[in-house]
PDB file of C-alpha atoms in Angstrom:
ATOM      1  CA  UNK A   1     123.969 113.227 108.360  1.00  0.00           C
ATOM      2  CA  UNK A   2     124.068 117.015 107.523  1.00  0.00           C
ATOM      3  CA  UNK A   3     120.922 118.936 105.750  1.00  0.00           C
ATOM      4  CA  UNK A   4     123.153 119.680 103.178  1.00  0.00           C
ATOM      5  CA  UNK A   5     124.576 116.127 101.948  1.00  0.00           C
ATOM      6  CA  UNK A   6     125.702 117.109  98.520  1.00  0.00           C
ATOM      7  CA  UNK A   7     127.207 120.620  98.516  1.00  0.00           C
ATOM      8  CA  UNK A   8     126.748 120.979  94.544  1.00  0.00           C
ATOM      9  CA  UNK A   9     123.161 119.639  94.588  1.00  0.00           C
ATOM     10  CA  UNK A  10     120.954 119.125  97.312  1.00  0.00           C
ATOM     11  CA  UNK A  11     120.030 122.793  97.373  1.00  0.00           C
ATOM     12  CA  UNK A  12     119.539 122.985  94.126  1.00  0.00           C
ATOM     13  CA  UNK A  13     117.200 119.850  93.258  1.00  0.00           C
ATOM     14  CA  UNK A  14     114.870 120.863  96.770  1.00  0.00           C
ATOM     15  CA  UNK A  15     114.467 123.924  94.760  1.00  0.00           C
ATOM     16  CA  UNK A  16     112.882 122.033  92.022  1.00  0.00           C
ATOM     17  CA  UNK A  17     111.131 118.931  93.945  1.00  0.00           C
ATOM     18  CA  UNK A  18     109.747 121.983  96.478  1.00  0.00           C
ATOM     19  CA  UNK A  19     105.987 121.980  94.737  1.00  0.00           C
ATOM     20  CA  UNK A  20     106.061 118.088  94.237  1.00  0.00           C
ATOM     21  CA  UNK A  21     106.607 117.884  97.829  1.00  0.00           C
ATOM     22  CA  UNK A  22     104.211 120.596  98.974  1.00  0.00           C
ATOM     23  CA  UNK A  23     101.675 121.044  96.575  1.00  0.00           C
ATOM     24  CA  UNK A  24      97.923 120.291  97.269  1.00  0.00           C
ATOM     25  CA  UNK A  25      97.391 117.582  94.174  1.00  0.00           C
ATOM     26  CA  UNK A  26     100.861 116.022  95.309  1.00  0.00           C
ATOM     27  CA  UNK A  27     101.414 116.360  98.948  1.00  0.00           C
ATOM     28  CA  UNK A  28      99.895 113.462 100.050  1.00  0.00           C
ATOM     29  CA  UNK A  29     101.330 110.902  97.410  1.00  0.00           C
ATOM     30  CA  UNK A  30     103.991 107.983  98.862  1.00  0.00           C
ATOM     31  CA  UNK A  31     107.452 109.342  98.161  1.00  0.00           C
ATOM     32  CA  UNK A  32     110.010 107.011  96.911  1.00  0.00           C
ATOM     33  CA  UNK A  33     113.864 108.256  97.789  1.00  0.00           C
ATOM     34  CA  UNK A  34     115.839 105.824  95.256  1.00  0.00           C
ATOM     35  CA  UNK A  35     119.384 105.361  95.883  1.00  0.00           C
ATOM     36  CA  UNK A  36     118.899 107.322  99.131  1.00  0.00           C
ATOM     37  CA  UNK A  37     122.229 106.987 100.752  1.00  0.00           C
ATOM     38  CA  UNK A  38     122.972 109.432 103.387  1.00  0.00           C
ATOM     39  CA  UNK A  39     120.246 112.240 101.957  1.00  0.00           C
ATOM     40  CA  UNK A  40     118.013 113.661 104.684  1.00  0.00           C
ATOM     41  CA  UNK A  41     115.037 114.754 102.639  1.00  0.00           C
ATOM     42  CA  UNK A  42     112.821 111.888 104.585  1.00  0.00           C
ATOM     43  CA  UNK A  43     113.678 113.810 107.644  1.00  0.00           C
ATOM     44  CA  UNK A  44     113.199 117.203 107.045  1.00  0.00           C
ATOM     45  CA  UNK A  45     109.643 117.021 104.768  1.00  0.00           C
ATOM     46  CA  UNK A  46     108.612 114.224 106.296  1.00  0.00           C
ATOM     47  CA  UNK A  47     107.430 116.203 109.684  1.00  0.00           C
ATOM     48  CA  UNK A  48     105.431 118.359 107.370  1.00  0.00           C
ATOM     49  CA  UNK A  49     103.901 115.895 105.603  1.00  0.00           C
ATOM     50  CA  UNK A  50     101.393 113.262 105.401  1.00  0.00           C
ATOM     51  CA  UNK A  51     102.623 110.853 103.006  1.00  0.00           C
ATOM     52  CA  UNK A  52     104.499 107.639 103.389  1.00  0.00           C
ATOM     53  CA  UNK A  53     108.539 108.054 102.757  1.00  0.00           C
ATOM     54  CA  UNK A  54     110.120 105.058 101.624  1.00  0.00           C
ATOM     55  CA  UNK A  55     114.117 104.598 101.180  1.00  0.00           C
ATOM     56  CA  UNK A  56     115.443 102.240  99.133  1.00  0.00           C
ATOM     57  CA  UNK A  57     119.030 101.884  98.971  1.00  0.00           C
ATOM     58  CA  UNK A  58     121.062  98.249  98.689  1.00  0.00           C
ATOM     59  CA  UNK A  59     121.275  96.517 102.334  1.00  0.00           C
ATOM     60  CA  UNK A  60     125.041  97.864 103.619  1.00  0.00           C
ATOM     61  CA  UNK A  61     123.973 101.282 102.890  1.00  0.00           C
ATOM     62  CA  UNK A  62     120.102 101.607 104.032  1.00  0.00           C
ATOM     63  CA  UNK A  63     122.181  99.208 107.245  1.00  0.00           C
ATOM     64  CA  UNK A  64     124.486 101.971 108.066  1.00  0.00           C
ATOM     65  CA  UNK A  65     122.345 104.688 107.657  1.00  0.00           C
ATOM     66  CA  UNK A  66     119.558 103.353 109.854  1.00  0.00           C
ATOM     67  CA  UNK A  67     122.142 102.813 112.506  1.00  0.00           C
ATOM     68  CA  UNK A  68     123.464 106.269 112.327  1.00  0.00           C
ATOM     69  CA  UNK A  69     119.553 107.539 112.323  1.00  0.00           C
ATOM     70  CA  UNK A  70     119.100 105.400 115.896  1.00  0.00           C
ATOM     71  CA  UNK A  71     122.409 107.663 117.027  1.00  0.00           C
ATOM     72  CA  UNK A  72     121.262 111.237 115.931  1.00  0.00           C
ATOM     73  CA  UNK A  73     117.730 111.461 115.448  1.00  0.00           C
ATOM     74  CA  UNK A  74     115.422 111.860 118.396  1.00  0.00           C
ATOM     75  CA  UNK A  75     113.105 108.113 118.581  1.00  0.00           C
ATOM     76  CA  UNK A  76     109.713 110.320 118.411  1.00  0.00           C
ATOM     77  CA  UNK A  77     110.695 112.139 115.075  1.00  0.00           C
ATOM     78  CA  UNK A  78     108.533 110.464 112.360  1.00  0.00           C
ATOM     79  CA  UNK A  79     111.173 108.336 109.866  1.00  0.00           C
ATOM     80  CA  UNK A  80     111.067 107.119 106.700  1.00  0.00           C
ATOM     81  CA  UNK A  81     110.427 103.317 105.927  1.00  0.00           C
ATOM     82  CA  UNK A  82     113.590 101.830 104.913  1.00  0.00           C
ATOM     83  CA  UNK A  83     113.728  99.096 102.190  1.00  0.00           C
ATOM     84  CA  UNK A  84     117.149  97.330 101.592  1.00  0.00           C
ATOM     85  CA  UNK A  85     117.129  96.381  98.280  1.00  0.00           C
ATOM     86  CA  UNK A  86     119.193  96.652  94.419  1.00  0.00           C
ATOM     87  CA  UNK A  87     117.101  98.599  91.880  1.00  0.00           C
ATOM     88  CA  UNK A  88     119.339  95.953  89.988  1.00  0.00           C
ATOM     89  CA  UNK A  89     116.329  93.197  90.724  1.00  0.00           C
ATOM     90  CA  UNK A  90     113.214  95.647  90.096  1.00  0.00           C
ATOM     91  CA  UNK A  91     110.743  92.922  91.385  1.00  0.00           C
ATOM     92  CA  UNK A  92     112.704  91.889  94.294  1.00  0.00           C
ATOM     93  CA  UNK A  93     112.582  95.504  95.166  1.00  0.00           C
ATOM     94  CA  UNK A  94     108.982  96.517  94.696  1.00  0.00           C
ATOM     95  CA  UNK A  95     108.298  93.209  96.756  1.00  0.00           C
ATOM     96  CA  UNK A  96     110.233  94.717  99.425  1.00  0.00           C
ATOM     97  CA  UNK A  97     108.828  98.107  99.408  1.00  0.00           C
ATOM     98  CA  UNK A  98     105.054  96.564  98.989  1.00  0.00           C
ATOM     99  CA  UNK A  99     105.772  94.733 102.186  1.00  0.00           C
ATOM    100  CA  UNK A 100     106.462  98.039 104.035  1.00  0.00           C
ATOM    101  CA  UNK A 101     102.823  99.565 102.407  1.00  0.00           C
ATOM    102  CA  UNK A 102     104.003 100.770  99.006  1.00  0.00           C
ATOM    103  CA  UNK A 103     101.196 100.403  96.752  1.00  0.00           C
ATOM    104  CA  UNK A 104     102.594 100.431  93.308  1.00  0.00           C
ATOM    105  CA  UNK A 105      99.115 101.076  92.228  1.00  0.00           C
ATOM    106  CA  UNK A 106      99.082 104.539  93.440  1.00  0.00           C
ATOM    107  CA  UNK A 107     100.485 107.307  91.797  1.00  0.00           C
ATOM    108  CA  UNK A 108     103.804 108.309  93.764  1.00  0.00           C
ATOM    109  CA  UNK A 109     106.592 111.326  93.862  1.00  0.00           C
ATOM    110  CA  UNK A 110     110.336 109.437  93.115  1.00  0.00           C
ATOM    111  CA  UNK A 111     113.473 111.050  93.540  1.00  0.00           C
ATOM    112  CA  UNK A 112     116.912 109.263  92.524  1.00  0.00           C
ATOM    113  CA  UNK A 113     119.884 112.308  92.665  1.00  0.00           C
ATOM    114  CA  UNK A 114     123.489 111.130  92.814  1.00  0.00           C
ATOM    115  CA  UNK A 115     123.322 108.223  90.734  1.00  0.00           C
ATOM    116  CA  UNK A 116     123.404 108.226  86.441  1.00  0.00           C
ATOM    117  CA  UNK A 117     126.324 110.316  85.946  1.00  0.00           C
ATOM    118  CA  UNK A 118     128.200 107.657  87.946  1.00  0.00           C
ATOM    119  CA  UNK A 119     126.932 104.053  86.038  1.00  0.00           C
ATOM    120  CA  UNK A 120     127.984 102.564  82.526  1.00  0.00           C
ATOM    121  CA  UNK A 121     125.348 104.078  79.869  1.00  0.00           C
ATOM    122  CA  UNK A 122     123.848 100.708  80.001  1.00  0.00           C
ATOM    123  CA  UNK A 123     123.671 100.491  83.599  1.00  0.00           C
ATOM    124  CA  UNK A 124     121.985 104.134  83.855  1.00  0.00           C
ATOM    125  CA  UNK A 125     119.364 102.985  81.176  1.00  0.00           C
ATOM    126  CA  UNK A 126     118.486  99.703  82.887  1.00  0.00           C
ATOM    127  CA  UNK A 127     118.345 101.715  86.222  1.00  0.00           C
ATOM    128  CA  UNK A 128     115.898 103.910  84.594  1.00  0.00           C
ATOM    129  CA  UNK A 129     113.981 101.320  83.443  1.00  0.00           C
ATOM    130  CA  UNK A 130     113.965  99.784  86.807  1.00  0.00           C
ATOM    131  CA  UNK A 131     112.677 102.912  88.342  1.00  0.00           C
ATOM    132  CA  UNK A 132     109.639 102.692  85.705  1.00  0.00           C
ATOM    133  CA  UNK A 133     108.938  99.333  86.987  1.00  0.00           C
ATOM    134  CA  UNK A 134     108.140 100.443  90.692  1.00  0.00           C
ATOM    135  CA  UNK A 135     105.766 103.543  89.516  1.00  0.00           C
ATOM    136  CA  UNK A 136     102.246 103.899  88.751  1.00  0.00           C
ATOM    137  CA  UNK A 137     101.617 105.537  85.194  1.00  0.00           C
ATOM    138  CA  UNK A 138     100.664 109.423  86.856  1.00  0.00           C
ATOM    139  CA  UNK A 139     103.725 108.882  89.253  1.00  0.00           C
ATOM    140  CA  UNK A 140     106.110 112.316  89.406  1.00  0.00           C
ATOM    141  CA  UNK A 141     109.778 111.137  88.643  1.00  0.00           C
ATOM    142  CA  UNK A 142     112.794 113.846  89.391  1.00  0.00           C
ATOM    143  CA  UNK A 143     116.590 112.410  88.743  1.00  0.00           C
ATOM    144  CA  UNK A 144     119.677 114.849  88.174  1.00  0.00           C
ATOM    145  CA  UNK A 145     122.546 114.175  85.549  1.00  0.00           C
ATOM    146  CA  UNK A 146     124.974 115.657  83.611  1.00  0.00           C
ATOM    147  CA  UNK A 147     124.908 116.715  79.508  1.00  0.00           C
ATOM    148  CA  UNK A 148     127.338 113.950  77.491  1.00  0.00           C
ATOM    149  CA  UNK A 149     129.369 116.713  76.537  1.00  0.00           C
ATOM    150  CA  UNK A 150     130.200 117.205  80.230  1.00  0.00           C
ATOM    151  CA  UNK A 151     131.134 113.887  80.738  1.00  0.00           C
ATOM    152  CA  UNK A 152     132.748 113.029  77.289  1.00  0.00           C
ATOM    153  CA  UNK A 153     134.799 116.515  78.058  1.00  0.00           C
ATOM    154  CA  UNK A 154     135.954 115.305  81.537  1.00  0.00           C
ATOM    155  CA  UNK A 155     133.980 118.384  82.659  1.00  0.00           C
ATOM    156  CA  UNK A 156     135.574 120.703  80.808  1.00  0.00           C
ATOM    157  CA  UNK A 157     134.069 124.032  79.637  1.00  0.00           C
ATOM    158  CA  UNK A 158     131.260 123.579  77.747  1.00  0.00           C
ATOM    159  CA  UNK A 159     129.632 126.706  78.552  1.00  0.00           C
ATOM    160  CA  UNK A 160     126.545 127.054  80.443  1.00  0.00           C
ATOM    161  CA  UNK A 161     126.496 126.023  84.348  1.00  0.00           C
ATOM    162  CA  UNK A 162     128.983 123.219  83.420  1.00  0.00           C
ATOM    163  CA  UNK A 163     131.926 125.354  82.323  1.00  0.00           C
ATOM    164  CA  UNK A 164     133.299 125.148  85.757  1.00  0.00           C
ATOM    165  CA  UNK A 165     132.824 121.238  86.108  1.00  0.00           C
ATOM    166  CA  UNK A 166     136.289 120.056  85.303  1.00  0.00           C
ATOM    167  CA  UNK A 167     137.845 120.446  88.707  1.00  0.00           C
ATOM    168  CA  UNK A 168     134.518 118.806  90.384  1.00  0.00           C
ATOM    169  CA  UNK A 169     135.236 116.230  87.663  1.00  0.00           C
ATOM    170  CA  UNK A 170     139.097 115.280  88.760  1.00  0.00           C
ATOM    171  CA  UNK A 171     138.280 115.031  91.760  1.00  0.00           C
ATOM    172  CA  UNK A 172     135.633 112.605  91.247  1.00  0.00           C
ATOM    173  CA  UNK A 173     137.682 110.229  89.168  1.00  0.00           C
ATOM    174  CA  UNK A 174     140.500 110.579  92.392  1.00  0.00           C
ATOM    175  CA  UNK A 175     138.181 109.204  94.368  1.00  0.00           C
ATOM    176  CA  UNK A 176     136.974 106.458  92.354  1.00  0.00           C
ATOM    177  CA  UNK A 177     133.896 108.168  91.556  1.00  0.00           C
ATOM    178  CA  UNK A 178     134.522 108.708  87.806  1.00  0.00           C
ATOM    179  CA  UNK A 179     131.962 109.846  85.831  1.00  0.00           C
ATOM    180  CA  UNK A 180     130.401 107.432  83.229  1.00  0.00           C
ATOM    181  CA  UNK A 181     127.273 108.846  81.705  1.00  0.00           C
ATOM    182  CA  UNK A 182     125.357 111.369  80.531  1.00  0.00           C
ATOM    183  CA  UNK A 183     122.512 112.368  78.614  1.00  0.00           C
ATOM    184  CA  UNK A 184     122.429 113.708  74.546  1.00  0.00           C
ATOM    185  CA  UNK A 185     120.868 116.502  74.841  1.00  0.00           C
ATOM    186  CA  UNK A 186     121.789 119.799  77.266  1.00  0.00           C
ATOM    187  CA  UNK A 187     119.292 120.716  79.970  1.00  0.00           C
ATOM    188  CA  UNK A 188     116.578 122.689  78.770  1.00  0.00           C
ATOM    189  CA  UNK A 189     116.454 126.466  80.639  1.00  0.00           C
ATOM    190  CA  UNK A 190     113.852 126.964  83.628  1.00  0.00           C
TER     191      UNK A 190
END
């Protein structure tokens, strides 16, 4: 587990998810980490904060990662509450996470980084739409992807921050990581 999991954009997306996180109206809302793999967001806001982490990734991984949080982080820090489930069954999953306190009720900050840009376009919509099915209407939703003319392009310059993409996108597809999907329309400007 290092604080900085994902080189190209763990940095970048705590910039952005900084005021959900700490923010008076938000900061005490449950905080969903979807697809959580080895990120250790959980760990490092989670001291600071008062609200419930959850982490829902499917069983092997959430496994894995729970035994390598027994080997290298202290037993009094505060963790996360795991939930081993597919956002492939949505209702099998919000059982899960209700029976670790999740009130679906309640408005909630969700996070799911890492993810679209590798599924089929259909699989990315019906994850979305699984994702919808475990929040409250009012809940804060922050997911990362990549314009369809970076993937269609194999990551190759389309101007912008992606123009340099193409080499990040070989290697990808080397590793069996290709990428699949992405959305119509660029990123609007911050």
């Amino acid at each position: 587990i290092t604080e900085d999991s994902h080189p190209l954009g763990t940095t970048k997306a705590e910039t952005h998810l900084a005021p959900p996180f700490s923010g008076p109206e938000l900061a005490d809302l449950p905080s969903l980490i979807l697809a959580a793999g080895f990120d250790t967001r959980a760990h490092r806001i989670a001291p600071e904060s008062d609200a419930a982490f959850y982490e829902l990734d499917l069983p092997p991984v959430s496994a894995e990662k729970q035994a390598m949080v027994v080997r290298v982080v202290p037993a009094t820090a505060r963790r996360p509450k795991y939930v081993a489930a597919d956002l492939r069954e949505p209702s099998q999953a919000l059982k899960l996470l209700q029976e670790q306190g999740y009130d679906p009720r309640r408005p909630s900050v969700a996070t799911l980084e890492g993810v679209l840009m590798y599924l089929p376009p259909t699989a990315a919509t019906a994850c979305l739409r699984a994702v919808a099915t475990l929040l409250q209407r009012g809940a804060h939703m922050a997911f990362d992807f990549l314009p369809a003319s970076c993937v269609a392009s194999g990551g190759k310059s389309v101007g912008g921050e992606w123009r340099d993409y193409k080499n990040v996108a070989l290697w990808l597809a080397d590793k069996g990581e290709p990428l699949r999907s992405g959305f119509p329309h660029e990123p609007a400007e911050h």
